[in-house]
Tab-separated table of C-alpha atoms and ligand atoms in Angstrom:
chain	number	residue	atom	x	y	z
A	222	MET	CA	-12.929	-288.566	-43.140
A	223	PRO	CA	-15.771	-290.923	-42.331
A	224	ILE	CA	-14.797	-294.815	-42.061
A	225	GLU	CA	-16.076	-296.220	-45.279
A	226	LYS	CA	-14.665	-299.654	-45.630
A	227	VAL	CA	-14.043	-302.154	-42.738
A	228	ILE	CA	-12.841	-305.782	-42.456
A	229	LEU	CA	-14.603	-307.520	-39.653
A	230	ALA	CA	-12.572	-310.566	-38.558
A	231	GLU	CA	-14.158	-312.585	-36.074
A	232	SER	CA	-14.408	-316.599	-35.912
A	233	ASP	CA	-17.859	-316.387	-33.909
A	234	GLU	CA	-20.233	-316.499	-36.878
A	235	ASN	CA	-23.254	-315.245	-34.790
A	236	LEU	CA	-21.293	-312.366	-33.301
A	237	ARG	CA	-19.790	-311.658	-36.664
A	238	ARG	CA	-23.056	-311.344	-38.412
A	239	THR	CA	-24.695	-309.306	-35.810
A	240	VAL	CA	-21.874	-306.782	-35.858
A	241	ALA	CA	-21.673	-306.552	-39.682
A	242	GLU	CA	-25.241	-306.023	-39.798
A	243	PHE	CA	-24.902	-302.954	-37.465
A	244	VAL	CA	-21.907	-301.576	-39.166
A	245	ARG	CA	-23.728	-301.846	-42.601
A	246	SER	CA	-26.614	-300.113	-41.252
A	247	LYS	CA	-24.271	-297.124	-40.755
A	248	ARG	CA	-23.696	-297.124	-44.532
A	249	ILE	CA	-20.148	-298.729	-44.327
A	250	ASP	CA	-18.944	-301.609	-46.503
A	251	VAL	CA	-17.971	-304.571	-44.523
A	252	ALA	CA	-15.840	-307.529	-45.520
A	253	GLU	CA	-16.278	-310.394	-43.276
A	254	ALA	CA	-13.417	-312.448	-42.350
A	255	GLY	CA	-13.302	-315.960	-40.325
A	256	THR	CA	-9.488	-316.429	-40.485
A	257	VAL	CA	-6.378	-314.278	-40.882
A	258	GLN	CA	-5.841	-315.624	-44.448
A	259	ASP	CA	-9.173	-314.132	-45.317
A	260	VAL	CA	-8.040	-310.803	-43.939
A	261	TYR	CA	-4.767	-310.855	-45.989
A	262	GLY	CA	-6.870	-311.930	-49.049
A	263	TYR	CA	-8.953	-308.701	-48.647
A	264	LEU	CA	-6.061	-306.429	-47.939
A	265	GLY	CA	-4.468	-307.579	-51.286
A	266	LYS	CA	-7.657	-306.775	-53.323
A	267	ASP	CA	-8.873	-303.619	-51.809
A	268	GLU	CA	-8.008	-300.633	-49.457
A	269	PHE	CA	-9.699	-300.541	-45.928
A	270	ASP	CA	-9.965	-297.663	-43.395
A	271	LEU	CA	-10.392	-300.077	-40.269
A	272	ILE	CA	-10.116	-303.587	-39.099
A	273	PHE	CA	-12.181	-305.056	-36.194
A	274	ILE	CA	-10.193	-308.284	-35.388
A	275	GLU	CA	-10.898	-310.855	-32.715
A	276	ALA	CA	-7.759	-310.808	-30.489
A	277	LYS	CA	-7.626	-314.594	-30.336
A	278	LEU	CA	-8.469	-315.205	-33.959
A	279	PRO	CA	-7.335	-318.826	-34.536
A	280	GLU	CA	-3.763	-319.238	-36.139
A	281	CYS	CA	-3.171	-315.493	-35.728
A	282	GLU	CA	-0.748	-313.789	-33.436
A	283	LEU	CA	-2.277	-310.399	-33.244
A	284	ILE	CA	1.047	-308.595	-32.087
A	285	ASP	CA	2.759	-310.139	-35.359
A	286	PHE	CA	-0.285	-309.021	-37.451
A	287	LEU	CA	0.080	-305.460	-36.176
A	288	GLY	CA	3.780	-305.589	-37.054
A	289	ASP	CA	3.260	-306.752	-40.252
A	290	LEU	CA	0.518	-304.033	-41.092
A	291	ASN	CA	2.828	-301.369	-39.747
A	292	GLN	CA	5.355	-302.179	-42.570
A	293	ARG	CA	2.550	-301.302	-45.171
A	294	SER	CA	2.175	-297.784	-46.730
A	295	GLU	CA	-1.654	-297.839	-46.368
A	296	LYS	CA	-2.512	-298.969	-43.099
A	297	PRO	CA	-5.952	-299.457	-41.967
A	298	LEU	CA	-6.660	-298.660	-38.174
A	299	VAL	CA	-7.034	-301.827	-36.128
A	300	VAL	CA	-9.519	-302.378	-33.267
A	301	PRO	CA	-8.981	-305.709	-31.484
A	302	LEU	CA	-12.180	-307.405	-29.896
A	303	VAL	CA	-10.977	-308.834	-26.722
A	304	ASN	CA	-12.335	-311.147	-24.227
A	305	GLY	CA	-13.336	-309.537	-20.860
A	306	ASP	CA	-11.538	-306.594	-19.097
A	307	PRO	CA	-8.363	-304.969	-20.702
A	308	ASP	CA	-5.286	-306.611	-19.349
A	309	SER	CA	-1.535	-306.519	-20.254
A	310	PHE	CA	-2.234	-308.002	-23.636
A	311	VAL	CA	-4.393	-305.266	-24.658
A	312	LEU	CA	-1.791	-302.834	-23.569
A	313	GLU	CA	0.755	-304.759	-25.780
A	314	CYS	CA	-1.603	-304.324	-28.776
A	315	ILE	CA	-2.029	-300.590	-28.176
A	316	LYS	CA	1.840	-300.253	-28.003
A	317	GLY	CA	2.046	-302.469	-31.018
A	318	GLY	CA	0.092	-299.901	-33.042
A	319	ALA	CA	-3.695	-300.964	-32.324
A	320	PHE	CA	-6.033	-297.820	-32.584
A	321	ASP	CA	-8.638	-298.740	-29.885
A	322	PHE	CA	-10.031	-301.981	-28.572
A	323	LEU	CA	-13.573	-303.216	-27.707
A	324	SER	CA	-14.206	-305.570	-24.652
A	325	LYS	CA	-16.789	-308.514	-25.336
A	326	PRO	CA	-19.591	-308.053	-24.616
A	327	PHE	CA	-19.716	-304.674	-26.259
A	328	SER	CA	-22.803	-302.796	-27.235
A	329	ARG	CA	-23.788	-301.157	-30.586
A	330	GLU	CA	-23.185	-297.692	-29.018
A	331	GLN	CA	-19.465	-298.807	-28.399
A	332	ILE	CA	-18.894	-299.964	-31.904
A	333	GLU	CA	-20.322	-296.512	-33.176
A	334	ILE	CA	-18.146	-294.588	-30.769
A	335	ALA	CA	-15.152	-296.557	-32.130
A	336	LEU	CA	-16.051	-295.744	-35.652
A	337	HIS	CA	-16.491	-292.205	-35.025
A	338	LYS	CA	-13.291	-291.843	-33.100
A	339	ALA	CA	-11.453	-293.708	-36.128
A	340	GLY	CA	-13.292	-291.085	-38.626
A	341	ASN	CA	-12.006	-288.173	-36.651
A	342	TYR	CA	-8.410	-289.546	-36.483
A	343	ASN	CA	-8.386	-290.223	-40.211
A	344	GLN	CA	-9.554	-286.673	-41.056
A	345	ILE	CA	-6.795	-285.276	-38.695
A	346	SER	CA	-4.057	-287.276	-40.065
A	347	LYS	CA	-4.790	-286.812	-43.842
A	348	THR	CA	-5.457	-283.254	-43.260
A	349	ASN	CA	-2.033	-282.804	-41.416
A	350	ALA	CA	-0.262	-284.345	-44.318
A	351	ALA	CA	-1.750	-281.919	-46.783
A	352	ILE	CA	-1.190	-278.751	-44.457
A	353	VAL	CA	2.415	-279.436	-43.678
A	354	GLU	CA	3.541	-278.709	-47.236
A	355	SER	CA	2.222	-275.161	-47.003
A	356	SER	CA	3.055	-274.267	-43.396
A	357	VAL	CA	4.573	-270.699	-43.250
A	358	ASP	CA	5.812	-268.636	-40.405
A	359	ASP	CA	2.793	-266.766	-38.865
A	360	ALA	CA	4.585	-263.655	-38.790
A	361	GLU	CA	4.964	-263.446	-42.413
A	362	ARG	CA	1.429	-263.754	-43.113
A	363	GLU	CA	0.242	-260.373	-41.868
A	364	ILE	CA	-1.078	-258.128	-44.673
A	365	LEU	CA	1.122	-254.916	-44.023
A	366	GLY	CA	0.819	-251.660	-45.521
A	367	GLU	CA	-0.489	-248.050	-44.623
A	368	SER	CA	-1.920	-247.156	-47.812
A	369	GLN	CA	-5.640	-246.319	-48.080
A	370	LEU	CA	-6.094	-249.101	-50.630
A	371	ILE	CA	-4.499	-251.741	-48.446
A	372	GLU	CA	-6.481	-250.516	-45.546
A	373	GLU	CA	-9.695	-250.791	-47.437
A	374	THR	CA	-8.708	-254.473	-48.571
A	375	ARG	CA	-8.227	-255.427	-44.806
A	376	LYS	CA	-11.567	-253.871	-43.975
A	377	MET	CA	-13.087	-255.887	-46.679
A	378	ILE	CA	-11.571	-259.091	-45.527
A	379	LYS	CA	-12.697	-258.547	-42.263
A	380	ARG	CA	-16.284	-258.150	-43.210
A	381	VAL	CA	-16.297	-261.019	-45.959
A	382	ALA	CA	-14.467	-263.426	-43.717
A	383	GLN	CA	-17.532	-263.912	-41.285
A	384	THR	CA	-19.775	-265.092	-44.355
A	385	GLN	CA	-19.647	-268.278	-46.133
A	386	VAL	CA	-19.752	-266.798	-49.720
A	387	THR	CA	-17.322	-267.524	-52.359
A	388	VAL	CA	-14.692	-265.040	-52.986
A	389	LEU	CA	-12.609	-264.406	-56.198
A	390	ILE	CA	-9.285	-262.595	-55.560
A	391	GLN	CA	-7.866	-260.880	-58.679
A	392	GLY	CA	-4.528	-259.091	-58.929
A	393	GLU	CA	-1.184	-259.147	-60.617
A	394	SER	CA	1.402	-261.582	-59.715
A	395	GLY	CA	3.071	-261.032	-56.346
A	396	THR	CA	0.476	-258.579	-54.882
A	397	GLY	CA	-0.462	-260.846	-51.953
A	398	LYS	CA	-3.386	-262.604	-53.141
A	399	GLU	CA	-2.686	-265.810	-51.210
A	400	LEU	CA	-2.025	-263.680	-48.177
A	401	VAL	CA	-5.502	-262.270	-48.437
A	402	ALA	CA	-7.118	-265.811	-49.084
A	403	ARG	CA	-5.363	-267.056	-45.937
A	404	ALA	CA	-6.492	-263.985	-43.922
A	405	LEU	CA	-9.951	-264.815	-45.008
A	406	HIS	CA	-9.673	-268.273	-43.600
A	407	THR	CA	-7.987	-267.340	-40.366
A	408	GLN	CA	-10.440	-264.653	-39.493
A	409	SER	CA	-13.396	-266.721	-40.287
A	410	PRO	CA	-15.429	-269.194	-38.138
A	411	ARG	CA	-13.656	-271.863	-39.861
A	412	ALA	CA	-10.183	-270.943	-38.613
A	413	GLN	CA	-9.666	-274.095	-36.683
A	414	LYS	CA	-10.546	-276.388	-39.703
A	415	PRO	CA	-8.200	-277.152	-42.609
A	416	PHE	CA	-7.032	-274.579	-45.291
A	417	ILE	CA	-6.214	-276.309	-48.245
A	418	LYS	CA	-4.574	-274.930	-51.298
A	419	ILE	CA	-4.552	-276.250	-54.745
A	420	ASN	CA	-2.359	-274.834	-57.491
A	421	CYS	CA	-4.453	-275.203	-60.764
A	422	ALA	CA	-1.536	-274.009	-62.869
A	423	ALA	CA	0.966	-276.521	-61.650
A	424	LEU	CA	-0.993	-279.701	-62.300
A	425	PRO	CA	-1.015	-281.635	-65.411
A	426	GLU	CA	-4.743	-281.972	-66.913
A	427	THR	CA	-4.458	-285.891	-66.246
A	428	LEU	CA	-3.921	-285.457	-62.491
A	429	ILE	CA	-6.103	-282.446	-61.673
A	430	GLU	CA	-9.358	-284.196	-61.275
A	431	SER	CA	-8.010	-286.688	-58.968
A	432	GLU	CA	-6.184	-284.117	-57.125
A	433	PHE	CA	-9.515	-282.193	-56.540
A	434	PHE	CA	-11.753	-285.111	-55.977
A	435	GLY	CA	-9.727	-288.089	-55.217
A	436	HIS	CA	-9.878	-291.405	-56.728
A	437	GLU	CA	-10.599	-295.177	-56.114
A	438	LYS	CA	-8.001	-297.805	-56.158
A	439	GLY	CA	-7.397	-298.803	-59.945
A	440	ALA	CA	-9.346	-295.778	-61.275
A	441	PHE	CA	-6.461	-295.299	-63.793
A	442	THR	CA	-2.894	-296.495	-64.365
A	443	GLY	CA	-0.910	-295.499	-61.183
A	444	ALA	CA	-4.012	-295.371	-58.970
A	445	VAL	CA	-2.590	-298.064	-56.774
A	446	ALA	CA	-4.365	-296.904	-53.704
A	447	LYS	CA	-7.663	-295.169	-52.824
A	448	ARG	CA	-6.835	-291.378	-52.278
A	449	GLN	CA	-8.940	-288.513	-50.849
A	450	GLY	CA	-8.938	-285.424	-52.998
A	451	ARG	CA	-8.474	-281.892	-51.784
A	452	PHE	CA	-12.109	-281.127	-51.540
A	453	GLU	CA	-12.506	-283.949	-49.056
A	454	LEU	CA	-9.486	-282.853	-47.066
A	455	ALA	CA	-10.798	-279.448	-46.727
A	456	HIS	CA	-14.098	-280.655	-45.303
A	457	GLY	CA	-15.417	-278.076	-42.725
A	458	GLY	CA	-12.614	-275.547	-43.991
A	459	THR	CA	-11.720	-273.605	-46.675
A	460	ILE	CA	-10.268	-274.441	-50.085
A	461	LEU	CA	-8.075	-272.087	-52.279
A	462	LEU	CA	-8.180	-272.753	-55.851
A	463	ASP	CA	-5.098	-270.951	-56.975
A	464	GLU	CA	-4.769	-269.518	-60.558
A	465	ILE	CA	-8.163	-270.686	-61.351
A	466	SER	CA	-8.012	-269.265	-65.076
A	467	GLU	CA	-5.683	-272.214	-65.849
A	468	ILE	CA	-8.276	-275.096	-65.527
A	469	SER	CA	-9.574	-276.754	-68.798
A	470	LEU	CA	-13.384	-276.363	-69.717
A	471	ALA	CA	-14.075	-279.962	-68.894
A	472	MET	CA	-12.685	-279.444	-65.266
A	473	GLN	CA	-14.754	-276.056	-65.097
A	474	ALA	CA	-17.831	-278.052	-65.702
A	475	LYS	CA	-16.996	-280.517	-62.666
A	476	LEU	CA	-15.981	-277.647	-60.608
A	477	LEU	CA	-19.420	-275.964	-61.082
A	478	ARG	CA	-21.099	-278.876	-59.861
A	479	VAL	CA	-19.455	-278.934	-56.498
A	480	LEU	CA	-19.938	-275.220	-56.226
A	481	GLN	CA	-23.784	-275.596	-56.741
A	482	GLU	CA	-24.432	-278.925	-55.043
A	483	GLN	CA	-21.346	-279.224	-52.575
A	484	GLU	CA	-21.154	-282.895	-53.936
A	485	PHE	CA	-19.001	-284.977	-56.262
A	486	GLU	CA	-17.677	-288.431	-56.945
A	487	ARG	CA	-14.079	-289.743	-56.839
A	488	VAL	CA	-12.544	-290.550	-60.068
A	489	GLY	CA	-13.405	-294.165	-60.694
A	490	GLY	CA	-16.044	-294.104	-57.946
A	491	SER	CA	-19.833	-294.016	-57.924
A	492	LYS	CA	-20.620	-293.013	-54.183
A	493	THR	CA	-21.423	-289.300	-54.004
A	494	ILE	CA	-19.412	-287.506	-51.380
A	495	LYS	CA	-21.001	-284.441	-49.651
A	496	VAL	CA	-18.542	-281.821	-48.387
A	497	ASP	CA	-19.001	-278.537	-46.561
A	498	VAL	CA	-16.122	-276.176	-47.935
A	499	ARG	CA	-15.624	-272.629	-48.427
A	500	VAL	CA	-14.277	-271.824	-51.790
A	501	ILE	CA	-11.723	-268.879	-52.519
A	502	ALA	CA	-10.217	-268.522	-55.973
A	503	THR	CA	-7.367	-266.342	-57.139
A	504	THR	CA	-6.285	-265.354	-60.617
A	505	ASN	CA	-3.827	-263.091	-62.146
A	506	ARG	CA	-5.522	-262.998	-65.383
A	507	ASP	CA	-8.672	-260.858	-66.260
A	508	LEU	CA	-11.290	-263.623	-66.001
A	509	GLU	CA	-13.842	-261.586	-67.571
A	510	GLU	CA	-11.739	-261.376	-70.604
A	511	SER	CA	-11.193	-265.118	-70.496
A	512	VAL	CA	-15.145	-265.471	-70.403
A	513	GLU	CA	-15.450	-263.094	-73.561
A	514	LYS	CA	-12.840	-265.369	-75.262
A	515	GLY	CA	-14.696	-268.469	-74.400
A	516	ASP	CA	-11.775	-269.770	-72.259
A	517	PHE	CA	-13.699	-269.586	-69.079
A	518	ARG	CA	-17.347	-270.497	-68.505
A	519	GLN	CA	-19.606	-267.731	-67.609
A	520	ASP	CA	-21.769	-269.527	-65.072
A	521	LEU	CA	-18.672	-270.646	-63.182
A	522	PHE	CA	-17.291	-267.042	-63.265
A	523	PHE	CA	-20.516	-265.852	-61.610
A	524	ARG	CA	-20.493	-268.634	-58.992
A	525	LEU	CA	-16.986	-267.791	-58.134
A	526	ASN	CA	-17.113	-264.081	-58.230
A	527	VAL	CA	-19.954	-263.563	-55.551
A	528	ILE	CA	-17.689	-261.309	-53.832
A	529	PRO	CA	-14.622	-259.879	-55.909
A	530	ILE	CA	-11.597	-258.567	-54.114
A	531	TYR	CA	-9.014	-256.700	-56.186
A	532	VAL	CA	-5.592	-256.647	-54.798
A	533	PRO	CA	-3.848	-253.407	-56.191
A	534	PRO	CA	-0.368	-253.521	-57.776
A	535	LEU	CA	2.288	-251.889	-55.588
A	536	ARG	CA	2.896	-249.063	-58.015
A	537	GLU	CA	-0.786	-248.041	-57.409
A	538	ARG	CA	0.158	-247.688	-53.573
A	539	VAL	CA	3.443	-246.094	-53.688
A	540	GLY	CA	3.088	-245.068	-50.076
A	541	ASP	CA	3.586	-248.591	-49.218
A	542	ILE	CA	6.781	-249.215	-50.819
A	543	GLN	CA	8.976	-247.422	-48.264
A	544	PHE	CA	6.785	-248.702	-45.370
A	545	LEU	CA	7.120	-252.359	-46.682
A	546	ALA	CA	10.826	-251.993	-47.424
A	547	GLU	CA	11.283	-251.050	-43.930
A	548	LYS	CA	9.296	-254.029	-42.490
A	549	PHE	CA	11.204	-256.385	-44.852
A	550	ARG	CA	14.502	-255.004	-43.753
A	551	GLU	CA	13.663	-255.798	-40.088
A	552	LEU	CA	12.429	-259.097	-40.957
A	553	PHE	CA	15.662	-260.207	-42.976
A	554	VAL	CA	17.963	-258.636	-40.636
A	555	ARG	CA	16.453	-260.869	-37.909
A	556	LYS	CA	16.315	-263.715	-40.259
A	557	HIS	CA	20.011	-263.594	-41.341
A	558	GLY	CA	21.366	-262.322	-38.150
A	559	VAL	CA	23.001	-259.133	-39.666
A	560	SER	CA	22.727	-255.600	-38.701
A	561	VAL	CA	21.846	-253.139	-41.478
A	562	GLU	CA	20.868	-249.578	-40.383
A	563	GLY	CA	18.407	-248.485	-43.088
A	564	PHE	CA	18.109	-247.166	-46.483
A	565	SER	CA	20.108	-244.311	-47.760
A	566	ASP	CA	18.265	-241.436	-49.303
A	567	ALA	CA	19.334	-242.355	-52.612
A	568	ALA	CA	18.142	-246.022	-52.062
A	569	VAL	CA	14.857	-244.625	-50.930
A	570	GLU	CA	14.729	-242.691	-54.183
A	571	SER	CA	15.539	-245.515	-56.244
A	572	LEU	CA	12.829	-247.644	-54.635
A	573	GLY	CA	10.360	-244.822	-55.256
A	574	ASN	CA	11.320	-244.652	-58.965
A	575	HIS	CA	10.936	-248.427	-59.622
A	576	ASP	CA	7.461	-249.737	-60.764
A	577	PHE	CA	7.807	-253.167	-59.578
A	578	PRO	CA	6.320	-255.410	-62.133
A	579	GLY	CA	6.688	-258.322	-59.595
A	580	ASN	CA	4.960	-256.366	-56.943
A	581	VAL	CA	5.453	-257.176	-53.117
A	582	ARG	CA	7.166	-260.312	-53.948
A	583	GLU	CA	9.853	-258.401	-55.873
A	584	LEU	CA	10.337	-255.946	-53.347
A	585	GLN	CA	10.711	-258.652	-50.545
A	586	ASN	CA	13.318	-260.214	-52.859
A	587	VAL	CA	14.981	-257.015	-53.644
A	588	VAL	CA	15.371	-256.042	-49.961
A	589	GLU	CA	16.500	-259.587	-48.881
A	590	ARG	CA	19.402	-259.466	-51.300
A	591	ALA	CA	20.382	-256.003	-50.264
A	592	VAL	CA	20.349	-256.915	-46.590
A	593	ILE	CA	22.635	-259.849	-47.534
A	594	LEU	CA	25.087	-257.862	-49.707
A	595	CYS	CA	25.040	-254.752	-47.356
A	596	GLY	CA	28.356	-254.448	-45.233
A	597	PRO	CA	28.041	-254.688	-41.591
A	598	ASP	CA	26.402	-251.558	-39.799
A	599	GLY	CA	26.048	-249.912	-43.083
A	600	SER	CA	22.719	-248.805	-44.636
A	601	ILE	CA	21.461	-250.143	-48.042
A	602	GLU	CA	22.621	-248.138	-51.032
A	603	PRO	CA	21.082	-248.248	-54.512
A	604	GLU	CA	23.846	-250.669	-55.821
A	605	GLN	CA	22.611	-253.279	-53.476
A	606	LEU	CA	19.088	-252.823	-54.495
A	607	ASN	CA	20.228	-253.253	-58.047
A	608	LEU	CA	16.818	-251.966	-59.473
A	609	LEU	CA	15.971	-251.366	-63.176
A	610	GLY	CA	18.466	-252.522	-65.986
A	611	GLN	CA	21.261	-250.651	-64.355
A	612	ALA	CA	23.437	-253.642	-65.147
A	613	LEU	CA	23.483	-252.824	-68.864
A	614	GLY	CA	26.906	-251.345	-69.848
A	615	GLN	CA	28.521	-252.070	-66.570
A	616	PRO	CA	30.738	-254.758	-66.817
A	617	GLU	CA	31.936	-255.187	-63.145
A	618	ARG	CA	28.414	-255.580	-62.113
A	619	GLN	CA	27.643	-257.942	-64.802
A	620	SER	CA	30.230	-260.413	-63.616
A	621	ALA	CA	29.396	-259.782	-59.945
A	622	LYS	CA	25.697	-260.966	-60.708
A	623	GLY	CA	27.190	-264.149	-62.434
A	624	ALA	CA	26.479	-263.522	-66.094
A	625	LYS	CA	28.934	-265.773	-67.947
A	626	ILE	CA	30.971	-263.893	-70.586
A	627	ASP	CA	31.031	-266.192	-73.439
A	628	GLU	CA	34.555	-266.576	-75.094
A	629	ALA	CA	33.205	-266.661	-78.587
A	630	ALA	CA	31.498	-263.388	-78.076
A	631	PRO	CA	33.741	-261.261	-76.011
A	632	GLU	CA	32.325	-258.074	-74.531
A	633	LYS	CA	33.021	-255.098	-76.881
A	634	ASP	CA	33.791	-251.941	-74.744
A	635	GLY	CA	31.871	-253.188	-71.831
A	636	PHE	CA	28.661	-253.806	-73.994
A	637	PRO	CA	26.880	-257.113	-73.129
A	638	SER	CA	25.937	-259.595	-75.611
A	639	MET	CA	22.148	-260.428	-76.252
A	640	ASP	CA	22.772	-263.987	-74.582
A	641	GLU	CA	24.098	-262.150	-71.509
A	642	VAL	CA	21.282	-259.806	-71.204
A	643	GLU	CA	18.813	-262.559	-71.746
A	644	LYS	CA	20.410	-264.654	-68.997
A	645	GLU	CA	20.423	-261.567	-66.691
A	646	HIS	CA	16.864	-260.973	-67.488
A	647	ILE	CA	15.877	-264.544	-66.837
A	648	ILE	CA	17.654	-264.598	-63.549
A	649	ARG	CA	15.819	-261.431	-62.664
A	650	ALA	CA	12.578	-262.968	-63.383
A	651	LEU	CA	13.326	-266.105	-61.332
A	652	GLY	CA	14.102	-263.839	-58.470
A	653	GLN	CA	10.732	-262.108	-58.508
A	654	VAL	CA	8.663	-265.306	-58.500
A	655	ASP	CA	10.600	-267.297	-56.047
A	656	HIS	CA	12.121	-269.334	-58.659
A	657	ASN	CA	8.945	-270.681	-59.614
A	658	ARG	CA	9.487	-271.495	-63.273
A	659	THR	CA	5.959	-271.591	-64.378
A	660	LYS	CA	5.345	-268.055	-63.041
A	661	ALA	CA	8.755	-266.877	-64.422
A	662	ALA	CA	7.810	-268.144	-67.909
A	663	LYS	CA	4.540	-266.221	-67.587
A	664	LEU	CA	6.278	-263.052	-66.608
A	665	LEU	CA	8.639	-263.360	-69.572
A	666	GLY	CA	6.116	-264.429	-71.915
A	667	MET	CA	8.021	-267.630	-73.003
A	668	ASN	CA	7.333	-271.237	-73.147
A	669	VAL	CA	8.172	-272.863	-69.810
A	670	ARG	CA	9.951	-275.813	-71.580
A	671	THR	CA	12.206	-273.327	-73.403
A	672	LEU	CA	12.847	-271.567	-70.048
A	673	ARG	CA	13.712	-274.827	-68.452
A	674	ASN	CA	16.376	-275.707	-71.214
A	675	LYS	CA	17.776	-272.367	-70.832
A	676	ILE	CA	18.141	-272.665	-67.078
A	677	ASN	CA	19.723	-276.256	-67.253
A	678	ALA	CA	22.216	-274.856	-69.660
A	679	TYR	CA	22.999	-272.039	-67.319
A	680	ARG	CA	23.238	-274.520	-64.447
A	681	GLU	CA	25.815	-276.366	-66.267
A	682	GLU	CA	28.022	-273.337	-66.935
A	683	ALA	CA	27.533	-272.051	-63.464
A	684	GLU	CA	30.823	-271.668	-61.571
A	685	SER	CA	29.841	-271.170	-58.034
A	686	GLU	CA	27.158	-272.140	-55.630
A	687	GLU	CA	26.147	-268.540	-55.700
A	688	ASP	CA	25.270	-268.884	-59.305
A	689	LEU	CA	23.441	-272.054	-58.898
A	690	ALA	CA	21.447	-270.353	-56.146
A	691	LYS	CA	20.298	-267.532	-58.515
A	692	LEU	CA	18.959	-270.051	-60.819
A	693	GLY	CA	16.949	-272.100	-58.097
A	694	ASP	CA	16.521	-275.672	-57.564
A	695	LYS	CA	17.082	-278.291	-60.019
A	696	ASP	CA	13.894	-279.723	-61.711
B	64	LIG	N1	0.710	-256.490	-47.902
B	64	LIG	C1	1.870	-257.519	-47.729
B	64	LIG	N2	2.408	-257.500	-46.509
B	64	LIG	C2	3.414	-258.329	-46.308
B	64	LIG	N3	3.783	-259.385	-47.024
B	64	LIG	C3	3.072	-259.282	-48.379
B	64	LIG	C4	2.087	-258.419	-48.681
B	64	LIG	N4	1.712	-258.646	-49.972
B	64	LIG	C5	2.425	-259.784	-50.375
B	64	LIG	N5	3.374	-260.050	-49.384
B	64	LIG	C6	4.272	-261.078	-49.558
B	64	LIG	O1	4.809	-261.130	-50.886
B	64	LIG	C7	4.802	-262.496	-51.383
B	64	LIG	C8	4.021	-262.825	-52.460
B	64	LIG	O2	2.442	-262.811	-51.949
B	64	LIG	P1	1.385	-263.925	-52.357
B	64	LIG	O3	2.162	-265.223	-52.691
B	64	LIG	O4	0.387	-263.750	-51.680
B	64	LIG	O5	1.132	-263.262	-53.995
B	64	LIG	P2	0.140	-263.699	-55.173
B	64	LIG	O6	-0.755	-262.461	-55.514
B	64	LIG	O7	-0.593	-265.006	-54.707
B	64	LIG	O8	1.268	-264.053	-56.206
B	64	LIG	P3	1.058	-264.987	-57.519
B	64	LIG	O9	0.184	-264.528	-58.445
B	64	LIG	O10	2.509	-264.884	-58.101
B	64	LIG	O11	0.779	-266.306	-56.962
B	64	LIG	C9	4.629	-263.493	-49.939
B	64	LIG	O12	5.804	-263.807	-49.590
B	64	LIG	C10	3.751	-262.503	-49.271
B	64	LIG	O13	4.010	-262.837	-47.957
B	65	LIG	MG1	-0.437	-266.843	-55.360
């Protein structure tokens, strides 16, 4: 993130003018200050990336100033301008949080180096903040499978990763689209640069533009500070536009421009920002169909679909089911510290007969649950896999899985009521999509708000921690 705005606090006017002129020549905004009051004045009005400050600015204790700055949420980097060689005072400043220092007299080149270093630091710290939220164990990121189809997908990734082209990954929910996107990044020359994901379905229309492109302070109600968007954070690396079909036509137009020109403005800003970002998009809808219906711009579709990768559903690569089940068993046995031998023949058959509408994610969840439910040193039985609607008409299993039996509608001869079946079905859907309510609503074909209300009602009725866990986190 290059430095864009600095405060230059220096009481020697000549020096201040010379330095300000030079910094401005680097196309950086400079606010000139002669006193510490001026500095506070600027900080109250705007946001700055860096402050050059005279170490002995009149009426200013630099150490106190640094301490004060540290209390703020948005902290500019501070570079004191000190007299002569560095001494113990400089050391104190660095301990107190100063980023760097310049010894007077300093050259233009030294100023430039300080700005450059600060820009790099900015980029790393902001990007780290965005990456932390998506960090996953590397072992869980390998694309596993022995089928011809998955082998072809892996080959395709290897070829395409080397290029800069935009890739559109299509496939049903849970097939591994995100995994493919990450592989495209980690096998590319950009691997050391950021991989930034943006979930288009999860963001309300009002926030999506600022999430993509960032905003200037005061651009809209709630924009209390300047903020970099995900495109800026991904500079040099890869951006994943997850569930791209969900963005509005207005946002599609803006996105098209970034893809064509690799430039944009922040919300409320006029400065054009250029970025070098490789774009990968995913969707579990048929985008061509969305284009035909007029929900998705055709030109954007062509831009995104330079290289299409289709991730096949698990039922089209049945050979992978058992292989993956075995890999997941090993993984979860390690994770939960239990010992589970393997799958019984009946369990293998039951896996083979299921069509996995939730794809690999469903298989992963099914195996994890079975590993936990399986007795010590035993092998996994079909009951623990609990596939298909086997629960229907089996009251013991009903209550074991937490469906509450309503007093007003007692079970007749073990036959569950509609409400029970619905609850059971919702819990199953939640399990398949890692308790992501938006996805569960999609899977169930119901409104997400209705789903949320139902889940909240179930939470109130829940009788154990286990029941609550099945419903996922509170919203
Ligand atoms: N081939 C595979 N090998 C190992 N794990 C896989 C594979 N495919 C998918 N997974 C695992 O399945 C889960 C779902 O994968 P992922 O999130 O990539 O799916 P997706 O297609 O993006 O789903 P959605 O459309 O719901 O976002 C993840 O935990 C992922 O690690
Ligand atoms: Mg995904």
